[in-house]
Coordinates of C-alpha atoms in Angstrom, one line a residue:
X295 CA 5.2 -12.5 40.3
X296 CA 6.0 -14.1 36.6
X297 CA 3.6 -16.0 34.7
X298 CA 4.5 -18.1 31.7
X299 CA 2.0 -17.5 28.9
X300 CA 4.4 -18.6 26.7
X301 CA 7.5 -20.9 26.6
X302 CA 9.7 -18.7 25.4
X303 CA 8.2 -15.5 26.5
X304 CA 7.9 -14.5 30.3
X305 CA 6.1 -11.2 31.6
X306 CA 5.2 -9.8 34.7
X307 CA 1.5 -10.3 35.6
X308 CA 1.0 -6.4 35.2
X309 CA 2.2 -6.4 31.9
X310 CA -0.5 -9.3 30.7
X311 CA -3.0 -7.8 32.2
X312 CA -2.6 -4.2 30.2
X313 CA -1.9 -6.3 27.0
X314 CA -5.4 -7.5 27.1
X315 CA -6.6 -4.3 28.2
X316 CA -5.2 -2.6 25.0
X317 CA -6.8 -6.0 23.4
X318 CA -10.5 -5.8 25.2
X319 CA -10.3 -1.5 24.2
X320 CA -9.9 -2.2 20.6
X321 CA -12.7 -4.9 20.8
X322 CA -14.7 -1.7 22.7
X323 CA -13.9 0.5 19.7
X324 CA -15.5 -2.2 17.5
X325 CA -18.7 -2.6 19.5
X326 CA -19.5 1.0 18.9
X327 CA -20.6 0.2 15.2
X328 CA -23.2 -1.0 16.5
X329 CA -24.7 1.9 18.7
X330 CA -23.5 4.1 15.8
X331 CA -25.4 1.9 13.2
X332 CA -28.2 2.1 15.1
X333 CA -27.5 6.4 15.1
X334 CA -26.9 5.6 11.0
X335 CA -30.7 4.2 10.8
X336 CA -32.2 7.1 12.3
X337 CA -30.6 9.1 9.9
X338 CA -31.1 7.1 6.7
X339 CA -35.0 7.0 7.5
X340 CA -35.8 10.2 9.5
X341 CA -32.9 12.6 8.7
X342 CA -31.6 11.3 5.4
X343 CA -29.9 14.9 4.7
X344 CA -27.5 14.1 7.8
X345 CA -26.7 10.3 6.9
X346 CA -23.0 11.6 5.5
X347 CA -22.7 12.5 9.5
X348 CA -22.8 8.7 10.0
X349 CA -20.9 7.7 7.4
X350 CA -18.2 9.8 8.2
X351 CA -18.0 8.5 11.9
X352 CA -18.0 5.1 10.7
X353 CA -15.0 5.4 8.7
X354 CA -13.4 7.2 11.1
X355 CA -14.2 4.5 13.8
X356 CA -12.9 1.8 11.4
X357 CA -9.6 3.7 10.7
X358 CA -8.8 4.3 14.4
X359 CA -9.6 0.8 15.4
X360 CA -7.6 -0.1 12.4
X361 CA -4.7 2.1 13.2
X362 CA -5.2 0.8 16.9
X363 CA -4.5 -2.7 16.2
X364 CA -1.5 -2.2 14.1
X365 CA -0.2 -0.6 17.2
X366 CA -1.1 -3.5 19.5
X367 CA 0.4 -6.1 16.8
X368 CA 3.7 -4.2 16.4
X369 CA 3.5 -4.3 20.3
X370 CA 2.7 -7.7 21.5
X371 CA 5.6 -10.8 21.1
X372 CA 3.4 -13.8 22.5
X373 CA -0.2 -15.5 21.8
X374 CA -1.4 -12.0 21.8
X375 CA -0.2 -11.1 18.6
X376 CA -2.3 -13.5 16.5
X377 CA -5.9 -12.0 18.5
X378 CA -4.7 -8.7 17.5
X379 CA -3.8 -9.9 13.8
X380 CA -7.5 -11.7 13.8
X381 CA -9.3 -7.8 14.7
X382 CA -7.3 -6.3 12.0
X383 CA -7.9 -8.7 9.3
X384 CA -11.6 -8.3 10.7
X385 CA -11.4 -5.2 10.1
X386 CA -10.3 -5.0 6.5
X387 CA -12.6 -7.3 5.6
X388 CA -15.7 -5.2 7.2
X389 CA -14.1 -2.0 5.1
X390 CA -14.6 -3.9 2.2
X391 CA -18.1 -4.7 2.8
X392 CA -18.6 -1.1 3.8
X393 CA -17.2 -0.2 0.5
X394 CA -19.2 -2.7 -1.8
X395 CA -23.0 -1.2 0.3
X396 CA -21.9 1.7 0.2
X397 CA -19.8 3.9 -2.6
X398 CA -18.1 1.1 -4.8
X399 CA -21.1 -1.3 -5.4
X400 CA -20.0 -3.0 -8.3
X401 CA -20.0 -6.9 -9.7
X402 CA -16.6 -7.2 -9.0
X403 CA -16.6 -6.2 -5.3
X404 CA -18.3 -9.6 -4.8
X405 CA -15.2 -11.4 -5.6
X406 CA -12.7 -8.9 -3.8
X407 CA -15.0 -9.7 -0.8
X408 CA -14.9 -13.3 -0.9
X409 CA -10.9 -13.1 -1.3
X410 CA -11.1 -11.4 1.7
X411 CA -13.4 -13.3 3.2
X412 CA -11.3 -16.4 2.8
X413 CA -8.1 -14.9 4.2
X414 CA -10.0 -13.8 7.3
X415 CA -11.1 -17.3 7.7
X416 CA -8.0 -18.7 7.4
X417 CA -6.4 -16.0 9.9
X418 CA -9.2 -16.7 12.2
X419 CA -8.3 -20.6 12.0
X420 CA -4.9 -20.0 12.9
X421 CA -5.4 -17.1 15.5
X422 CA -7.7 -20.3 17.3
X423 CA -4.9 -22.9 17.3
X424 CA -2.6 -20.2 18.4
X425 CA -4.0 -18.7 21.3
X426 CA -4.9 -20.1 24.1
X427 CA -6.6 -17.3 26.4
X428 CA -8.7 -15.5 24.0
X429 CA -10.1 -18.0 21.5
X430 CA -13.8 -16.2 21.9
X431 CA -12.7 -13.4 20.1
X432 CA -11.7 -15.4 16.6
X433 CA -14.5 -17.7 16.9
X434 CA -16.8 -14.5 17.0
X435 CA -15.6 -13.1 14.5
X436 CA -15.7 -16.6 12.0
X437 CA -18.9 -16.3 13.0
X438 CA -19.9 -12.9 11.9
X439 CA -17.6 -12.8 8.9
X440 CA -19.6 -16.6 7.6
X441 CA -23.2 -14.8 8.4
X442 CA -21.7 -11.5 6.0
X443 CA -20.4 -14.0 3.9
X444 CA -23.8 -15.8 3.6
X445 CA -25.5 -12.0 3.5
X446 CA -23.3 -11.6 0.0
X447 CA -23.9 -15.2 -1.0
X448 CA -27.8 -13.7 -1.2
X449 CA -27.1 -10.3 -3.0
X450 CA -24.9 -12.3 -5.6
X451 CA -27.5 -14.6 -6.6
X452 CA -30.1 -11.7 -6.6
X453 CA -27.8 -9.7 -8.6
X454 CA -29.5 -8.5 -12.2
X455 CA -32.6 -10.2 -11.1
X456 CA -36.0 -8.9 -11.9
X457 CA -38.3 -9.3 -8.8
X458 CA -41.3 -7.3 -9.9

């Protein structure tokens, strides 16, 4: 049987369904920074000597979930293609977060965030309009990426500050 997902584009139901399997398995990789944060904490406050352990995996998560939907992009021709574009552009912009709380915490990683964080907005506005099946997956993450943004929003402003 043939469904139409898209006009110009016609595949066999099997087909759809393992393109949003490769989709919903990238989206699984993601979801394990948040058991492996959760590992990360631990570490930071009862193990500190092991916290690189955690760092480690977590680049190494991000990088095959990067590498992961590069693959998927370069593999899907319909709707598809723009929920895959929206986790990779996730991605980069949680990498630069990572980098500005973690090694590179300098002034002018704010800015480089919020260039970032603008183009993942806009990719996340378009990836909506585009797709028609998956629209939860953008609107989560405009939704995380605005409550990141707002997170940075707060450090700027507290940035220099004297609180004692």
């Amino acid at each position: 049987m043939i469904t139409r997902c898209n006009p110009y584009v016609q595949l066999k139901e099997g087909e759809n369904i393992k393109q949003t399997l490769n989709l919903k398995l990238n989206l699984y990789l993601i979801l394990t920074i948040i058991p492996l944060s959760v590992l990360g904490y631990y570490f930071a406050v009862n193990v500190e000597s092991l916290f690189f352990l955690y760092e480690w995996l977590l680049a190494a998560l991000v990088l095959i979930s990067i590498l992961y939907s590069i693959k998927n992009i370069g593999s899907y021709r319909n709707e598809l293609r723009w929920v895959a574009i929206s986790i990779l552009v996730f991605l980069i912009q949680f990498s630069v977060l990572g980098l500005f709380l973690g090694p590179v915490t300098h002034y002018l990683m704010f800015y480089l965030y919020y260039v970032f964080a603008l183009l993942s907005f806009a990719v996340f506005i378009i990836a909506i309009r585009k797709n028609k099946t998956l629209r939860i997956i953008p609107i989560s993450f405009t939704i995380i990426t605005g409550i990141f943004t707002l997170y940075m929003l707060f450090l700027n402003t507290l940035w220099g500050t004297n609180l004692s």
